[in-house]
């Protein structure tokens, strides 16, 4: 009886924690179409490494990932990746700017293009930009920083998975201690 339980616990401990990022439906309810304002939509979103972009569109559209210069000039001739079929999911696997256009004739120039800035999921606090020595005649000023944003869903899942792994490790250690 103890052997199947131990085997199960070892498998649980050996399974890597999977963190799922947020899913961003491009353009919201309008989808990937000529009626959406992608600059405004993207300004209201935060894109983190591990998130996905979901493009929903009809057969008159496609999705091309392009360089910044091709984005600016609406050139799809040097696409990094091209997608079609009505639904495309792009994994945001690295930080940096990503650029997407619709290569259908005239669509990009009419605003069917999206630029997103993907940020790393964990950041290291940066040191103050400059340090000053207060003078004898001026009292030091106090600056209050705004509270950090709430954790994303990916962060919460990561913490939960870490807790599950920790509890599993404790249970395994306890079982091994009683066995031997």
PDB file of C-alpha atoms in Angstrom:
ATOM      1  CA  UNK A   1       0.000   0.000   0.000  1.00  0.00           C
ATOM      2  CA  UNK A   2       2.803   2.422   0.848  1.00  0.00           C
ATOM      3  CA  UNK A   3       4.679   1.842  -2.425  1.00  0.00           C
ATOM      4  CA  UNK A   4       1.917   3.261  -4.719  1.00  0.00           C
ATOM      5  CA  UNK A   5       1.612   6.319  -2.484  1.00  0.00           C
ATOM      6  CA  UNK A   6       5.364   6.896  -2.519  1.00  0.00           C
ATOM      7  CA  UNK A   7       5.461   6.458  -6.291  1.00  0.00           C
ATOM      8  CA  UNK A   8       2.622   8.962  -6.699  1.00  0.00           C
ATOM      9  CA  UNK A   9       4.362  11.484  -4.457  1.00  0.00           C
ATOM     10  CA  UNK A  10       7.622  11.113  -6.366  1.00  0.00           C
ATOM     11  CA  UNK A  11       5.767  11.709  -9.636  1.00  0.00           C
ATOM     12  CA  UNK A  12       4.097  14.821  -8.193  1.00  0.00           C
ATOM     13  CA  UNK A  13       7.463  16.155  -7.053  1.00  0.00           C
ATOM     14  CA  UNK A  14       9.082  15.398 -10.407  1.00  0.00           C
ATOM     15  CA  UNK A  15       6.371  17.181 -12.385  1.00  0.00           C
ATOM     16  CA  UNK A  16       7.481  20.713 -13.267  1.00  0.00           C
ATOM     17  CA  UNK A  17       5.292  23.577 -12.162  1.00  0.00           C
ATOM     18  CA  UNK A  18       3.414  25.036 -15.111  1.00  0.00           C
ATOM     19  CA  UNK A  19       2.567  28.716 -15.057  1.00  0.00           C
ATOM     20  CA  UNK A  20      -0.113  29.988 -17.378  1.00  0.00           C
ATOM     21  CA  UNK A  21      -0.073  33.632 -18.405  1.00  0.00           C
ATOM     22  CA  UNK A  22      -2.927  35.918 -19.257  1.00  0.00           C
ATOM     23  CA  UNK A  23      -4.729  35.546 -22.548  1.00  0.00           C
ATOM     24  CA  UNK A  24      -5.287  38.822 -24.436  1.00  0.00           C
ATOM     25  CA  UNK A  25      -7.991  38.716 -27.121  1.00  0.00           C
ATOM     26  CA  UNK A  26      -6.687  41.263 -29.616  1.00  0.00           C
ATOM     27  CA  UNK A  27      -9.174  44.086 -30.121  1.00  0.00           C
ATOM     28  CA  UNK A  28     -11.524  42.756 -27.447  1.00  0.00           C
ATOM     29  CA  UNK A  29     -14.990  42.004 -28.801  1.00  0.00           C
ATOM     30  CA  UNK A  30     -14.141  43.608 -32.176  1.00  0.00           C
ATOM     31  CA  UNK A  31     -11.358  41.068 -32.734  1.00  0.00           C
ATOM     32  CA  UNK A  32      -8.767  41.465 -35.494  1.00  0.00           C
ATOM     33  CA  UNK A  33     -10.788  43.638 -37.876  1.00  0.00           C
ATOM     34  CA  UNK A  34     -10.767  47.011 -39.575  1.00  0.00           C
ATOM     35  CA  UNK A  35     -13.151  48.480 -36.978  1.00  0.00           C
ATOM     36  CA  UNK A  36     -10.893  48.262 -33.908  1.00  0.00           C
ATOM     37  CA  UNK A  37      -8.515  50.896 -32.527  1.00  0.00           C
ATOM     38  CA  UNK A  38      -5.496  48.784 -31.604  1.00  0.00           C
ATOM     39  CA  UNK A  39      -3.415  51.599 -30.110  1.00  0.00           C
ATOM     40  CA  UNK A  40      -6.139  52.365 -27.575  1.00  0.00           C
ATOM     41  CA  UNK A  41      -6.790  48.681 -26.906  1.00  0.00           C
ATOM     42  CA  UNK A  42      -3.077  47.906 -26.329  1.00  0.00           C
ATOM     43  CA  UNK A  43      -2.667  50.952 -24.054  1.00  0.00           C
ATOM     44  CA  UNK A  44      -5.182  49.392 -21.660  1.00  0.00           C
ATOM     45  CA  UNK A  45      -3.358  46.060 -21.461  1.00  0.00           C
ATOM     46  CA  UNK A  46      -0.195  44.856 -19.732  1.00  0.00           C
ATOM     47  CA  UNK A  47       1.691  42.215 -21.688  1.00  0.00           C
ATOM     48  CA  UNK A  48       3.975  39.913 -19.690  1.00  0.00           C
ATOM     49  CA  UNK A  49       6.302  37.136 -20.773  1.00  0.00           C
ATOM     50  CA  UNK A  50       4.169  33.972 -20.687  1.00  0.00           C
ATOM     51  CA  UNK A  51       0.993  35.729 -21.839  1.00  0.00           C
ATOM     52  CA  UNK A  52      -0.656  34.998 -25.182  1.00  0.00           C
ATOM     53  CA  UNK A  53      -2.247  37.143 -27.873  1.00  0.00           C
ATOM     54  CA  UNK A  54      -5.347  35.650 -29.476  1.00  0.00           C
ATOM     55  CA  UNK A  55      -6.252  37.012 -32.898  1.00  0.00           C
ATOM     56  CA  UNK A  56      -9.823  36.209 -34.029  1.00  0.00           C
ATOM     57  CA  UNK A  57     -10.593  37.196 -37.623  1.00  0.00           C
ATOM     58  CA  UNK A  58     -12.495  36.288 -40.776  1.00  0.00           C
ATOM     59  CA  UNK A  59     -11.112  34.979 -44.079  1.00  0.00           C
ATOM     60  CA  UNK A  60     -10.388  38.476 -45.433  1.00  0.00           C
ATOM     61  CA  UNK A  61      -7.633  38.963 -42.847  1.00  0.00           C
ATOM     62  CA  UNK A  62      -4.348  37.388 -41.823  1.00  0.00           C
ATOM     63  CA  UNK A  63      -1.752  38.103 -39.141  1.00  0.00           C
ATOM     64  CA  UNK A  64       1.890  38.836 -39.930  1.00  0.00           C
ATOM     65  CA  UNK A  65       4.526  39.436 -37.271  1.00  0.00           C
ATOM     66  CA  UNK A  66       6.946  42.012 -38.655  1.00  0.00           C
ATOM     67  CA  UNK A  67       9.913  44.187 -37.670  1.00  0.00           C
ATOM     68  CA  UNK A  68       9.413  47.721 -36.377  1.00  0.00           C
ATOM     69  CA  UNK A  69      10.387  49.278 -39.722  1.00  0.00           C
ATOM     70  CA  UNK A  70       8.007  46.972 -41.626  1.00  0.00           C
ATOM     71  CA  UNK A  71       5.285  47.822 -39.094  1.00  0.00           C
ATOM     72  CA  UNK A  72       5.828  51.536 -39.688  1.00  0.00           C
ATOM     73  CA  UNK A  73       5.805  51.160 -43.475  1.00  0.00           C
ATOM     74  CA  UNK A  74       3.083  48.443 -43.545  1.00  0.00           C
ATOM     75  CA  UNK A  75       5.421  46.100 -45.416  1.00  0.00           C
ATOM     76  CA  UNK A  76       4.550  42.415 -45.128  1.00  0.00           C
ATOM     77  CA  UNK A  77       7.189  41.235 -47.616  1.00  0.00           C
ATOM     78  CA  UNK A  78       9.695  40.359 -44.870  1.00  0.00           C
ATOM     79  CA  UNK A  79       7.307  38.875 -42.303  1.00  0.00           C
ATOM     80  CA  UNK A  80       8.900  37.109 -39.337  1.00  0.00           C
ATOM     81  CA  UNK A  81       5.851  34.814 -39.182  1.00  0.00           C
ATOM     82  CA  UNK A  82       2.569  34.636 -41.119  1.00  0.00           C
ATOM     83  CA  UNK A  83      -0.701  33.205 -39.861  1.00  0.00           C
ATOM     84  CA  UNK A  84      -4.138  32.581 -41.353  1.00  0.00           C
ATOM     85  CA  UNK A  85      -7.213  30.517 -40.636  1.00  0.00           C
ATOM     86  CA  UNK A  86      -9.445  32.685 -38.465  1.00  0.00           C
ATOM     87  CA  UNK A  87      -7.817  32.172 -35.077  1.00  0.00           C
ATOM     88  CA  UNK A  88      -4.167  32.626 -34.211  1.00  0.00           C
ATOM     89  CA  UNK A  89      -2.544  32.405 -30.785  1.00  0.00           C
ATOM     90  CA  UNK A  90       0.857  34.031 -30.336  1.00  0.00           C
ATOM     91  CA  UNK A  91       2.933  33.119 -27.262  1.00  0.00           C
ATOM     92  CA  UNK A  92       4.766  36.099 -25.806  1.00  0.00           C
ATOM     93  CA  UNK A  93       7.863  34.188 -24.782  1.00  0.00           C
ATOM     94  CA  UNK A  94      10.417  37.003 -24.484  1.00  0.00           C
ATOM     95  CA  UNK A  95      10.444  40.637 -23.401  1.00  0.00           C
ATOM     96  CA  UNK A  96      10.569  43.429 -25.964  1.00  0.00           C
ATOM     97  CA  UNK A  97       8.434  45.049 -28.624  1.00  0.00           C
ATOM     98  CA  UNK A  98       6.373  42.880 -30.965  1.00  0.00           C
ATOM     99  CA  UNK A  99       4.703  44.145 -34.141  1.00  0.00           C
ATOM    100  CA  UNK A 100       1.753  42.687 -36.054  1.00  0.00           C
ATOM    101  CA  UNK A 101      -0.040  43.798 -39.222  1.00  0.00           C
ATOM    102  CA  UNK A 102      -2.783  42.531 -41.501  1.00  0.00           C
ATOM    103  CA  UNK A 103      -1.103  41.920 -44.883  1.00  0.00           C
ATOM    104  CA  UNK A 104      -4.369  42.186 -46.841  1.00  0.00           C
ATOM    105  CA  UNK A 105      -4.189  45.066 -49.309  1.00  0.00           C
ATOM    106  CA  UNK A 106      -4.746  48.429 -47.608  1.00  0.00           C
ATOM    107  CA  UNK A 107      -5.717  47.025 -44.206  1.00  0.00           C
ATOM    108  CA  UNK A 108      -2.513  47.965 -42.373  1.00  0.00           C
ATOM    109  CA  UNK A 109      -2.486  51.507 -43.756  1.00  0.00           C
ATOM    110  CA  UNK A 110      -6.076  51.883 -42.530  1.00  0.00           C
ATOM    111  CA  UNK A 111      -4.977  51.019 -38.973  1.00  0.00           C
ATOM    112  CA  UNK A 112      -5.080  47.242 -38.810  1.00  0.00           C
ATOM    113  CA  UNK A 113      -1.759  46.925 -37.007  1.00  0.00           C
ATOM    114  CA  UNK A 114      -0.727  46.239 -33.451  1.00  0.00           C
ATOM    115  CA  UNK A 115       2.422  47.034 -31.468  1.00  0.00           C
ATOM    116  CA  UNK A 116       2.865  45.563 -27.982  1.00  0.00           C
ATOM    117  CA  UNK A 117       5.630  45.880 -25.411  1.00  0.00           C
ATOM    118  CA  UNK A 118       6.194  42.623 -23.555  1.00  0.00           C
ATOM    119  CA  UNK A 119       7.754  42.986 -20.107  1.00  0.00           C
ATOM    120  CA  UNK A 120       9.506  40.374 -17.993  1.00  0.00           C
ATOM    121  CA  UNK A 121       7.386  38.768 -15.280  1.00  0.00           C
ATOM    122  CA  UNK A 122       9.918  39.424 -12.546  1.00  0.00           C
ATOM    123  CA  UNK A 123      11.713  42.680 -12.150  1.00  0.00           C
ATOM    124  CA  UNK A 124      14.577  43.701  -9.954  1.00  0.00           C
ATOM    125  CA  UNK A 125      14.141  47.044  -8.204  1.00  0.00           C
ATOM    126  CA  UNK A 126      16.410  49.652  -9.696  1.00  0.00           C
ATOM    127  CA  UNK A 127      18.563  51.873  -7.517  1.00  0.00           C
ATOM    128  CA  UNK A 128      17.624  55.536  -7.201  1.00  0.00           C
ATOM    129  CA  UNK A 129      18.584  57.532 -10.276  1.00  0.00           C
ATOM    130  CA  UNK A 130      20.686  59.943  -8.272  1.00  0.00           C
ATOM    131  CA  UNK A 131      21.540  60.461  -4.671  1.00  0.00           C
ATOM    132  CA  UNK A 132      21.714  63.856  -3.071  1.00  0.00           C
ATOM    133  CA  UNK A 133      23.135  64.954   0.210  1.00  0.00           C
ATOM    134  CA  UNK A 134      20.710  67.158   2.085  1.00  0.00           C
ATOM    135  CA  UNK A 135      22.095  70.570   2.945  1.00  0.00           C
ATOM    136  CA  UNK A 136      21.981  71.970   6.468  1.00  0.00           C
ATOM    137  CA  UNK A 137      19.415  74.608   5.522  1.00  0.00           C
ATOM    138  CA  UNK A 138      16.899  72.370   3.727  1.00  0.00           C
ATOM    139  CA  UNK A 139      15.015  69.592   5.472  1.00  0.00           C
ATOM    140  CA  UNK A 140      15.034  66.258   3.643  1.00  0.00           C
ATOM    141  CA  UNK A 141      12.002  65.593   1.475  1.00  0.00           C
ATOM    142  CA  UNK A 142      10.007  62.401   1.666  1.00  0.00           C
ATOM    143  CA  UNK A 143       8.613  60.770  -1.436  1.00  0.00           C
ATOM    144  CA  UNK A 144       5.876  58.184  -1.166  1.00  0.00           C
ATOM    145  CA  UNK A 145       5.886  55.560  -3.884  1.00  0.00           C
ATOM    146  CA  UNK A 146       2.574  54.227  -5.155  1.00  0.00           C
ATOM    147  CA  UNK A 147       1.776  50.669  -4.101  1.00  0.00           C
ATOM    148  CA  UNK A 148       2.890  47.972  -6.522  1.00  0.00           C
ATOM    149  CA  UNK A 149       0.241  46.613  -8.879  1.00  0.00           C
ATOM    150  CA  UNK A 150      -1.590  43.488  -7.779  1.00  0.00           C
ATOM    151  CA  UNK A 151       0.052  40.253  -8.903  1.00  0.00           C
ATOM    152  CA  UNK A 152      -0.976  38.903 -12.268  1.00  0.00           C
ATOM    153  CA  UNK A 153      -2.793  35.599 -12.584  1.00  0.00           C
ATOM    154  CA  UNK A 154       0.503  33.994 -13.625  1.00  0.00           C
ATOM    155  CA  UNK A 155       2.167  35.131 -10.399  1.00  0.00           C
ATOM    156  CA  UNK A 156      -0.667  33.784  -8.266  1.00  0.00           C
ATOM    157  CA  UNK A 157      -0.571  30.427 -10.041  1.00  0.00           C
ATOM    158  CA  UNK A 158       3.204  30.312  -9.624  1.00  0.00           C
ATOM    159  CA  UNK A 159       2.914  30.926  -5.867  1.00  0.00           C
ATOM    160  CA  UNK A 160       0.174  28.304  -5.596  1.00  0.00           C
ATOM    161  CA  UNK A 161       2.237  25.729  -7.487  1.00  0.00           C
ATOM    162  CA  UNK A 162       5.247  26.470  -5.270  1.00  0.00           C
ATOM    163  CA  UNK A 163       3.091  25.920  -2.182  1.00  0.00           C
ATOM    164  CA  UNK A 164       1.729  22.640  -3.576  1.00  0.00           C
ATOM    165  CA  UNK A 165       5.263  21.455  -4.294  1.00  0.00           C
ATOM    166  CA  UNK A 166       6.410  22.415  -0.779  1.00  0.00           C
ATOM    167  CA  UNK A 167       3.495  20.588   0.870  1.00  0.00           C
ATOM    168  CA  UNK A 168       4.157  17.516  -1.309  1.00  0.00           C
ATOM    169  CA  UNK A 169       7.785  17.542  -0.243  1.00  0.00           C
ATOM    170  CA  UNK A 170       6.776  17.724   3.437  1.00  0.00           C
ATOM    171  CA  UNK A 171       4.358  14.812   3.040  1.00  0.00           C
ATOM    172  CA  UNK A 172       7.042  12.742   1.302  1.00  0.00           C
ATOM    173  CA  UNK A 173       9.598  13.491   3.994  1.00  0.00           C
ATOM    174  CA  UNK A 174       7.087  12.528   6.678  1.00  0.00           C
ATOM    175  CA  UNK A 175       6.272   9.215   4.952  1.00  0.00           C
ATOM    176  CA  UNK A 176       9.962   8.378   4.515  1.00  0.00           C
ATOM    177  CA  UNK A 177      10.632   9.237   8.161  1.00  0.00           C
ATOM    178  CA  UNK A 178       7.951   6.817   9.375  1.00  0.00           C
ATOM    179  CA  UNK A 179       9.147   4.065   7.010  1.00  0.00           C
ATOM    180  CA  UNK A 180      12.636   3.969   8.069  1.00  0.00           C
TER     181      UNK A 180
END
